[in-house]
Tab-separated table of N, CA and C in Angstrom:
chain	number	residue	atom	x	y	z
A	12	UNK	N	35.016	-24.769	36.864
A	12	UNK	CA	34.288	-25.879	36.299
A	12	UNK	C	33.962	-26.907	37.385
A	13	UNK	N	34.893	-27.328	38.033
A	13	UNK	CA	34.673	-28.285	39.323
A	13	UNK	C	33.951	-27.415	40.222
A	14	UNK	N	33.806	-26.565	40.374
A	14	UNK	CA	32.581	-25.836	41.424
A	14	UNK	C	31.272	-26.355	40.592
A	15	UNK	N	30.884	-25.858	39.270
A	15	UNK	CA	29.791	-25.853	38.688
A	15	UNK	C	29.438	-27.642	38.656
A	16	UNK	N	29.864	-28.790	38.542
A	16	UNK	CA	29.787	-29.979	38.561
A	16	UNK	C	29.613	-30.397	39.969
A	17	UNK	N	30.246	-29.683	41.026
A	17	UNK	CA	29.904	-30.506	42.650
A	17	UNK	C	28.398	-30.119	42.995
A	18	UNK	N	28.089	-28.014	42.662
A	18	UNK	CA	26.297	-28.094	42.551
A	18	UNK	C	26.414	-28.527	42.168
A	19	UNK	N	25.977	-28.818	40.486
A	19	UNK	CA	25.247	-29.980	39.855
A	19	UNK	C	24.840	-31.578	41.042
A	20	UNK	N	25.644	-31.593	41.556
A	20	UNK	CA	25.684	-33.273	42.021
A	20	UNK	C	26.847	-33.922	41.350
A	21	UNK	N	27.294	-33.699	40.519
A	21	UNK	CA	28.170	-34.802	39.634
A	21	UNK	C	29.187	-35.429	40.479
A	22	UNK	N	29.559	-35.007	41.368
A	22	UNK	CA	30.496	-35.661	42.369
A	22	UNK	C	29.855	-36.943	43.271
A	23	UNK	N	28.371	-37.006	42.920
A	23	UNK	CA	27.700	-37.659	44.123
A	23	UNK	C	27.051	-38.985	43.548
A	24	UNK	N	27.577	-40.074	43.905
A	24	UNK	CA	26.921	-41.081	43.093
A	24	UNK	C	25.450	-41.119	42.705
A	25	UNK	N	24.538	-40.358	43.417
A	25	UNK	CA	23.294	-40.571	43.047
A	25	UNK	C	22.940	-39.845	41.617
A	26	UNK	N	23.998	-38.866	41.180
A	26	UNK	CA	23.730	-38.251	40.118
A	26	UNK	C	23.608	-39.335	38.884
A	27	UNK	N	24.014	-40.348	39.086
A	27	UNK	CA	24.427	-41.341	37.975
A	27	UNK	C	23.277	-42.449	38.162
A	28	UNK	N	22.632	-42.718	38.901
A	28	UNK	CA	21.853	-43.473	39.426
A	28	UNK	C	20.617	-43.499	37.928
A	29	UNK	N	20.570	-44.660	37.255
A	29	UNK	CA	20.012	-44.836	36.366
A	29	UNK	C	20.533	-44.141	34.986
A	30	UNK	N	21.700	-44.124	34.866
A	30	UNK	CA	22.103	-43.363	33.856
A	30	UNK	C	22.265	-44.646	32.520
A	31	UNK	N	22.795	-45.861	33.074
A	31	UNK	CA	22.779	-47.588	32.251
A	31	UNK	C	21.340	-47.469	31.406
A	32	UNK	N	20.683	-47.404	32.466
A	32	UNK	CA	18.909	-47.491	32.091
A	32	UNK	C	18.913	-46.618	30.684
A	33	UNK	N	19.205	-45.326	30.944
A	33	UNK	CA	18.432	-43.964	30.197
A	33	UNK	C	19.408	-44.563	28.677
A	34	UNK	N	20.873	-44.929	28.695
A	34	UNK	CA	21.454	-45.096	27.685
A	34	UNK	C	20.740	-46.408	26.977
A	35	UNK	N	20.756	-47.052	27.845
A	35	UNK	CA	20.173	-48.439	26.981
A	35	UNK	C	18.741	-48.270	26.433
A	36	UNK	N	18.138	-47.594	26.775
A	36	UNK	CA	16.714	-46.918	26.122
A	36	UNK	C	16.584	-46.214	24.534
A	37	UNK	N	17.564	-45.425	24.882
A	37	UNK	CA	18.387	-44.269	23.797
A	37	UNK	C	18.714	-45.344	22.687
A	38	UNK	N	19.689	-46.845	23.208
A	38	UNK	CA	19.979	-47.359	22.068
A	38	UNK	C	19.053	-48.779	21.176
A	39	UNK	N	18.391	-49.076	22.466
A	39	UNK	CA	17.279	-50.041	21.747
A	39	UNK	C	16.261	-48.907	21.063
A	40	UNK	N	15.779	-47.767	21.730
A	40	UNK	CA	14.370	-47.133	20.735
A	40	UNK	C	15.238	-46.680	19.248
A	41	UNK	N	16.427	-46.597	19.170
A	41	UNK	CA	16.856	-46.411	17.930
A	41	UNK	C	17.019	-47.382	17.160
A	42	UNK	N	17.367	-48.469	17.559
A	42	UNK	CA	17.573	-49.906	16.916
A	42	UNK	C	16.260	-50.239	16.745
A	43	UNK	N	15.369	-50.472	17.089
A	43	UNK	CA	13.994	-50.847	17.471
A	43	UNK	C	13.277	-49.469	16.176
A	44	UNK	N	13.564	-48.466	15.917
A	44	UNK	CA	13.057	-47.464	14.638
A	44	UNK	C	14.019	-47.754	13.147
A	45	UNK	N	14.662	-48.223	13.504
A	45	UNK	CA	16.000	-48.330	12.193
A	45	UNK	C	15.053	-50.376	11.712
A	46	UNK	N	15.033	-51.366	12.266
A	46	UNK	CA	14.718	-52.160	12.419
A	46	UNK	C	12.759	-52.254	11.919
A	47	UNK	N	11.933	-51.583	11.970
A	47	UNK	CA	10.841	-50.974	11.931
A	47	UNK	C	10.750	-50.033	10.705
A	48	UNK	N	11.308	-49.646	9.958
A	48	UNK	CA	11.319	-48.938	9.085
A	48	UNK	C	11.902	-49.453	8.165
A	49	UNK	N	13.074	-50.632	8.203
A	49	UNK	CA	13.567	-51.719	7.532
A	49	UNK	C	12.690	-52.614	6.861
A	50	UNK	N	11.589	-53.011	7.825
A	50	UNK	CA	10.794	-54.205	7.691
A	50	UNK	C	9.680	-53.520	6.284
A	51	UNK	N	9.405	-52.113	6.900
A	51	UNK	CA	8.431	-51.674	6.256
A	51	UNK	C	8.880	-51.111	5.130
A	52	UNK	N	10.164	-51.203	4.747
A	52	UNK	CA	10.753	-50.677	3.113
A	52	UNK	C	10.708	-49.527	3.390
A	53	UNK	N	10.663	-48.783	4.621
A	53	UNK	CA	11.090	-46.888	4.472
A	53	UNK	C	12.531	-46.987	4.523
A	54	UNK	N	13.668	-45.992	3.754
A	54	UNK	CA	14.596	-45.550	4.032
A	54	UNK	C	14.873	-44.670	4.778
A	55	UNK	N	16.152	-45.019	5.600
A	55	UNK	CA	16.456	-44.066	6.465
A	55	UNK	C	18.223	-43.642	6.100
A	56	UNK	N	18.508	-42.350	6.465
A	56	UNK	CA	19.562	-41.647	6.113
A	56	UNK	C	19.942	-40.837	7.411
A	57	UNK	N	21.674	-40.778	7.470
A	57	UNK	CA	21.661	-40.078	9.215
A	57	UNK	C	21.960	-38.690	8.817
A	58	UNK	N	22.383	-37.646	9.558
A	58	UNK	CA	22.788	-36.708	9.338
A	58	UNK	C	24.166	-35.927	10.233
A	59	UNK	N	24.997	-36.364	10.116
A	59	UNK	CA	26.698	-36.117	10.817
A	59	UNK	C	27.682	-36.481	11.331
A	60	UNK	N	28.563	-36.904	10.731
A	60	UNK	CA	29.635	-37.830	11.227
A	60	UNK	C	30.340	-37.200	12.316
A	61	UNK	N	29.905	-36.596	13.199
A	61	UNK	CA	30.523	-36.085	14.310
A	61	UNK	C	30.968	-37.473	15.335
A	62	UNK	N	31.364	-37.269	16.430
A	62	UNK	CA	32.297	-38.282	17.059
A	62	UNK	C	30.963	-38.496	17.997
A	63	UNK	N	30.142	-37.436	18.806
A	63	UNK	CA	29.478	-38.322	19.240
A	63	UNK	C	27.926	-39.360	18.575
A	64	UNK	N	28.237	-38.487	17.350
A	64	UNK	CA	26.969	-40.066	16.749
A	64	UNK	C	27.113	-41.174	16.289
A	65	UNK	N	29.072	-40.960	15.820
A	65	UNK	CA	29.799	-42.238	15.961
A	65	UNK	C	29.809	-43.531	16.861
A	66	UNK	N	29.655	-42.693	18.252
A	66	UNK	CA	29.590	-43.256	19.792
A	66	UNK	C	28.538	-44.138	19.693
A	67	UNK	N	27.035	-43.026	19.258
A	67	UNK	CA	25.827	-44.131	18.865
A	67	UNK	C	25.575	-45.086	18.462
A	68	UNK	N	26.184	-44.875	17.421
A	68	UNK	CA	25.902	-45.954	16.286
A	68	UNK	C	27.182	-47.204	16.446
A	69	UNK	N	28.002	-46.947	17.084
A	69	UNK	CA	28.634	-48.016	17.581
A	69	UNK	C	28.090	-48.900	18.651
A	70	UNK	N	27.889	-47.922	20.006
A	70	UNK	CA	27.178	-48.549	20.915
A	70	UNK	C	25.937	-49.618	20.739
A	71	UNK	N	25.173	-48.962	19.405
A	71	UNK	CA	23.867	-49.403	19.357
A	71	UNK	C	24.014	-50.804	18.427
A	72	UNK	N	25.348	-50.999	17.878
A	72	UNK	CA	25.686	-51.764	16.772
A	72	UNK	C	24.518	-51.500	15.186
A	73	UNK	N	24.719	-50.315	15.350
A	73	UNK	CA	24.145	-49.899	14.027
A	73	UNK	C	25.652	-50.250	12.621
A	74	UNK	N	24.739	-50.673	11.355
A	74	UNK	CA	25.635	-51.463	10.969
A	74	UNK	C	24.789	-50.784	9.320
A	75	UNK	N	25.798	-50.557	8.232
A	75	UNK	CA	24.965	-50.244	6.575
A	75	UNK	C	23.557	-51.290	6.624
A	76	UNK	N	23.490	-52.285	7.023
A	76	UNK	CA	22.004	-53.072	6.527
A	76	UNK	C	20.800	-51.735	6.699
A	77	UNK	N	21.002	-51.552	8.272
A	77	UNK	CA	20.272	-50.485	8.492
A	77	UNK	C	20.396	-49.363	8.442
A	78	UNK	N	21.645	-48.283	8.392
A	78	UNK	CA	21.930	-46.998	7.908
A	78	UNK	C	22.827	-47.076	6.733
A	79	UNK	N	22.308	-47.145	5.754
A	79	UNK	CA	23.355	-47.009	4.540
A	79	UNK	C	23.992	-45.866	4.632
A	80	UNK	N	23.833	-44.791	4.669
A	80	UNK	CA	24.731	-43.611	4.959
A	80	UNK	C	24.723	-42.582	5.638
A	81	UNK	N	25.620	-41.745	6.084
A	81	UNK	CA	25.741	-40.876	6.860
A	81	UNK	C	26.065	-39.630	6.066
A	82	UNK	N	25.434	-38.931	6.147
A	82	UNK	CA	25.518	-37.447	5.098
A	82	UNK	C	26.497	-36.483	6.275
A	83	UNK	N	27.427	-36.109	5.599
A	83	UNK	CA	28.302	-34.559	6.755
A	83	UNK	C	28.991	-33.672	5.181
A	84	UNK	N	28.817	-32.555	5.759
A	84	UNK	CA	28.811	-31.136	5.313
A	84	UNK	C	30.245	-30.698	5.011
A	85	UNK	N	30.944	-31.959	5.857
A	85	UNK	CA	32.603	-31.714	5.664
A	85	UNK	C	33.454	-32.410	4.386
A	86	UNK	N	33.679	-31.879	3.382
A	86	UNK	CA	34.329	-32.576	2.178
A	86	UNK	C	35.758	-33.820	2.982
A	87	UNK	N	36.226	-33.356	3.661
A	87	UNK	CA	37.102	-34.029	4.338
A	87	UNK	C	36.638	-35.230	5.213
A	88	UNK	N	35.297	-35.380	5.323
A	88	UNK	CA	35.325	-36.699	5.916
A	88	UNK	C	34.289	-37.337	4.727
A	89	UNK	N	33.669	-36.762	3.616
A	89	UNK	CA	32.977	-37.633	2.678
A	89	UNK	C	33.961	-38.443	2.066
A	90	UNK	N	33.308	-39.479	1.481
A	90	UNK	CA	33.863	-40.964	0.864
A	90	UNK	C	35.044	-41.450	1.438
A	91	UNK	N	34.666	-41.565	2.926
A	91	UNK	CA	35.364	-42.198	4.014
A	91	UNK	C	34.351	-43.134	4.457
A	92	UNK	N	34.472	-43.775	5.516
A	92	UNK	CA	33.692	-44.561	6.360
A	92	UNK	C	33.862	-43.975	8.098
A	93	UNK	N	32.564	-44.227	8.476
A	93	UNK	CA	32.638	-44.287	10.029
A	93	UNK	C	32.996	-45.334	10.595
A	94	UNK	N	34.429	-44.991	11.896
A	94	UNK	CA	35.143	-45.742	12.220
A	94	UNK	C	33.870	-46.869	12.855
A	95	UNK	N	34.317	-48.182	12.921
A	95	UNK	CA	33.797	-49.262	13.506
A	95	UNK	C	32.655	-49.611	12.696
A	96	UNK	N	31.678	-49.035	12.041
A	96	UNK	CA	30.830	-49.575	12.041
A	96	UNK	C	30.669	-49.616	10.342
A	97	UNK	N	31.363	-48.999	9.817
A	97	UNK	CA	31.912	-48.545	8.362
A	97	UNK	C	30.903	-48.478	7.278
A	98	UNK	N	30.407	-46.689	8.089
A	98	UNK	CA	28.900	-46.599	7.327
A	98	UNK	C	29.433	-45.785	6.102
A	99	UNK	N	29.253	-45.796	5.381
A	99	UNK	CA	29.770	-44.345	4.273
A	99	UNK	C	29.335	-43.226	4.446
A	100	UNK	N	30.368	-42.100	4.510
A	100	UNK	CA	29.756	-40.257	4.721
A	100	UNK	C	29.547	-40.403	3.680
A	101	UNK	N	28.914	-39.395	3.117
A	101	UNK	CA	28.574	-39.133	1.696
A	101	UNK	C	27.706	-37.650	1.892
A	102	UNK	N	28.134	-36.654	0.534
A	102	UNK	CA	27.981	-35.605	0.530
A	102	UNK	C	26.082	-35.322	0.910
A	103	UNK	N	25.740	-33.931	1.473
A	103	UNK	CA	24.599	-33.715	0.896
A	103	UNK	C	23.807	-33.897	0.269
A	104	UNK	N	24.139	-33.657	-0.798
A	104	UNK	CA	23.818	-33.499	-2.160
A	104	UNK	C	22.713	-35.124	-2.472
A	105	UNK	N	23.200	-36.204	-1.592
A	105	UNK	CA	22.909	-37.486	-1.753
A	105	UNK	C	21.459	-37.701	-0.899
A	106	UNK	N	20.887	-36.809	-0.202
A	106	UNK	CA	19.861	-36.630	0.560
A	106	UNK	C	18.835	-36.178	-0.569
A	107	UNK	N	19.018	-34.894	-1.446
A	107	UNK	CA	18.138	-34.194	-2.078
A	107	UNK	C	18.058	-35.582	-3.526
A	108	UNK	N	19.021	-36.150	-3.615
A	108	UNK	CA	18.731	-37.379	-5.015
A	108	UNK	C	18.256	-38.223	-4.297
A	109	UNK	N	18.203	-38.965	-3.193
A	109	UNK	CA	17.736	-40.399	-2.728
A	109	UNK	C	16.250	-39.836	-1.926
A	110	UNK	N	16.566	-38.692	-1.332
A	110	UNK	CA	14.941	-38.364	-0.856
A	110	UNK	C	14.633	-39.339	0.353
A	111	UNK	N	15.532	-39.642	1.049
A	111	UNK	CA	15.086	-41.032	2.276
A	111	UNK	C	13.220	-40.266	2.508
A	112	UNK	N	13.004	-41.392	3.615
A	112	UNK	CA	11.941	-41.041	4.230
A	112	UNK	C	11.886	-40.327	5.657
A	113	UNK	N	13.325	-40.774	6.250
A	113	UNK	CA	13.667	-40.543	7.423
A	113	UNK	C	15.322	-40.326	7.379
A	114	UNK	N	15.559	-38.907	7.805
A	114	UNK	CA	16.794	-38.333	8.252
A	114	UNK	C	17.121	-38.093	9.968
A	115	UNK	N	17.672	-39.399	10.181
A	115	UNK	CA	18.392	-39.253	11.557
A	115	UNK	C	19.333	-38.360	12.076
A	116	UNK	N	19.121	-37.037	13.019
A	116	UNK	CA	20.044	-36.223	12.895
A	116	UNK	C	20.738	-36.561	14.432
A	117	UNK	N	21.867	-36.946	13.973
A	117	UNK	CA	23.427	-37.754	15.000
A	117	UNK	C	23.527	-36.754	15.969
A	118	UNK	N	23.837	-37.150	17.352
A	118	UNK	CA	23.866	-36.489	18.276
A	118	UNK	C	24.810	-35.422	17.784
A	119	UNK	N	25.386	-34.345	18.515
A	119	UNK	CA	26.268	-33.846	18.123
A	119	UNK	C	26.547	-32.700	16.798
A	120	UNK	N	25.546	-33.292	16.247
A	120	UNK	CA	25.325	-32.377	14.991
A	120	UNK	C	24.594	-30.871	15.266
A	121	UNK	N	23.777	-30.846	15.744
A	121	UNK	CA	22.373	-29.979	15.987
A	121	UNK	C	23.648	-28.466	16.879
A	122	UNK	N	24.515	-28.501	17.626
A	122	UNK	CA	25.622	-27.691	17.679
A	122	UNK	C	26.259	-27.373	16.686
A	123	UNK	N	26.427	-27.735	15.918
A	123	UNK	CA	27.194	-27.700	14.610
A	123	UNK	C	26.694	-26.338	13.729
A	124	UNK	N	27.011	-25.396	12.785
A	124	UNK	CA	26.912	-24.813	12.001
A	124	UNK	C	26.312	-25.297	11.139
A	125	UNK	N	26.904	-26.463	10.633
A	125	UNK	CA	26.593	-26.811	9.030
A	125	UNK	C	24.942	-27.212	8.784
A	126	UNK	N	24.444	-28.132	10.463
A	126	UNK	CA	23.076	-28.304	9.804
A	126	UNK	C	22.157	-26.888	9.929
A	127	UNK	N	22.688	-25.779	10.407
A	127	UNK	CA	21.793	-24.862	10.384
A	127	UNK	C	21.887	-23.975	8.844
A	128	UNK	N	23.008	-24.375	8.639
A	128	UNK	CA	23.299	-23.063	7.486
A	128	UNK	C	23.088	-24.155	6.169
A	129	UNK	N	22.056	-25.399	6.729
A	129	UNK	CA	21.572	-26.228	5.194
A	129	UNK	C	20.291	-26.396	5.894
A	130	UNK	N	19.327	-25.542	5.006
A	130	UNK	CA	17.824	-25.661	5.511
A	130	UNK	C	16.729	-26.840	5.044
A	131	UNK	N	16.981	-27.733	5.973
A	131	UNK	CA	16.145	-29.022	5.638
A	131	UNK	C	14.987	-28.959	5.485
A	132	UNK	N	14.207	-27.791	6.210
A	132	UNK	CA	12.988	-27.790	6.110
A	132	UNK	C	12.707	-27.323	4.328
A	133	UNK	N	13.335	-26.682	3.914
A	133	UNK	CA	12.945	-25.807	2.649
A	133	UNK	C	13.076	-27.173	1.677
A	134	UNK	N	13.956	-28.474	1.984
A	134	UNK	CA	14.233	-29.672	1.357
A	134	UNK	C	13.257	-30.631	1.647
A	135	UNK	N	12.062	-30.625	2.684
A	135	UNK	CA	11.053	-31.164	2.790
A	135	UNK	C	11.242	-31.908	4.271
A	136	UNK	N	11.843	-31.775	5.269
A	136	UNK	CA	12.032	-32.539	6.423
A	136	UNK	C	12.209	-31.280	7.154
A	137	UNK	N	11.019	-31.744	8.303
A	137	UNK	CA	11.046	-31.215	9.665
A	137	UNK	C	13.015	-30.513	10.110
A	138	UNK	N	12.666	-29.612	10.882
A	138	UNK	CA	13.602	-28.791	11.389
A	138	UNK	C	14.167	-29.966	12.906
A	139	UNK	N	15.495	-30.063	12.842
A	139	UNK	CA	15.875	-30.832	13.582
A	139	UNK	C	15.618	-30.158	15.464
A	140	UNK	N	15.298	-31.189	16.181
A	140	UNK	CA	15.260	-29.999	17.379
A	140	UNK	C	16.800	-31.070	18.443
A	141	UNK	N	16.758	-31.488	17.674
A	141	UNK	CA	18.286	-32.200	18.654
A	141	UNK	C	17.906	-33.552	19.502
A	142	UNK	N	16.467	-33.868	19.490
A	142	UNK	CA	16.419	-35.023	20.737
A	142	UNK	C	15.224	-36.336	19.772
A	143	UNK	N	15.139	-35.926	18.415
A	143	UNK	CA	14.670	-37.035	17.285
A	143	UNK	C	14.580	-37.231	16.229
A	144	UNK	N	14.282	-37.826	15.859
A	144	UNK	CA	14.248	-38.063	14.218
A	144	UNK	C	13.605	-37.839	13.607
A	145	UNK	N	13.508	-37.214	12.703
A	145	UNK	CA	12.974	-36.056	11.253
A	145	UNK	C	12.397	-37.292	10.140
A	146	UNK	N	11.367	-36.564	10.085
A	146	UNK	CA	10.758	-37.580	8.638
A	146	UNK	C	9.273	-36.627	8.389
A	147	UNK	N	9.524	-37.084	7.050
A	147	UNK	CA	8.536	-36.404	5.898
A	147	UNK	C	6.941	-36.889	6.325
């Protein structure tokens, strides 16, 4: 593994060189679409309580005003909250009754099993490709 990371560069400070930039981009264009879709009365809904979209939505200070909930596939983390920012998981099932306009799919998820083996497209939203946000 440390062979495959020194190629890479990762050992070399320049590998990191604008990496502040690229994150802080990542978290204002999301705040800046959650905020924008607020104004305009679209709902938005995320899709996976995995740890790193947790990361997101902390970092970004995403907060229920603007994501009321977080949909995951895992009975064990529905009608819980996401740590820090204490969004509610909530089952599936709550996507196909509320119908958002926009399903945010959480980093981290798109690896996952569960969003492949629940076909969003056949539910009316674009097929997730891992790097944006899905809407009707």
């Amino acid at each position: 593994m440390l062979t495959r990371e020194n190629a890479a560069g990762m050992a070399a400070p320049y590998f990191y060189t604008g990496f502040q930039v690229k994150a802080d981009r990542v978290k204002n264009d999301f705040i800046a679409f959650l905020i924008e879709a607020k104004r305009a009365g679209r709902k938005v809904a995320a899709y996976g309580a995995a740890a790193k979209g947790n990361t997101l939505l902390n970092y970004a200070g995403v907060r229920p005003d603007l994501l009321p909930y977080v949909v995951d596939r895992n009975p064990a983390k529905q009608e819980k909250f996401l740590p820090g920012s204490r969004i509610p998981i909530v089952a599936e099932s709550r996507l196909l009754k509320e119908r958002p306009d926009y399903v945010a799919i959480l980093p981290g998820i798109c690896e996952e099993k569960s969003l492949h083996s629940w076909d969003m497209s056949a539910n009316g939203w674009p097929v997730c490709d891992g790097s944006t946000i899905t809407g009707s």
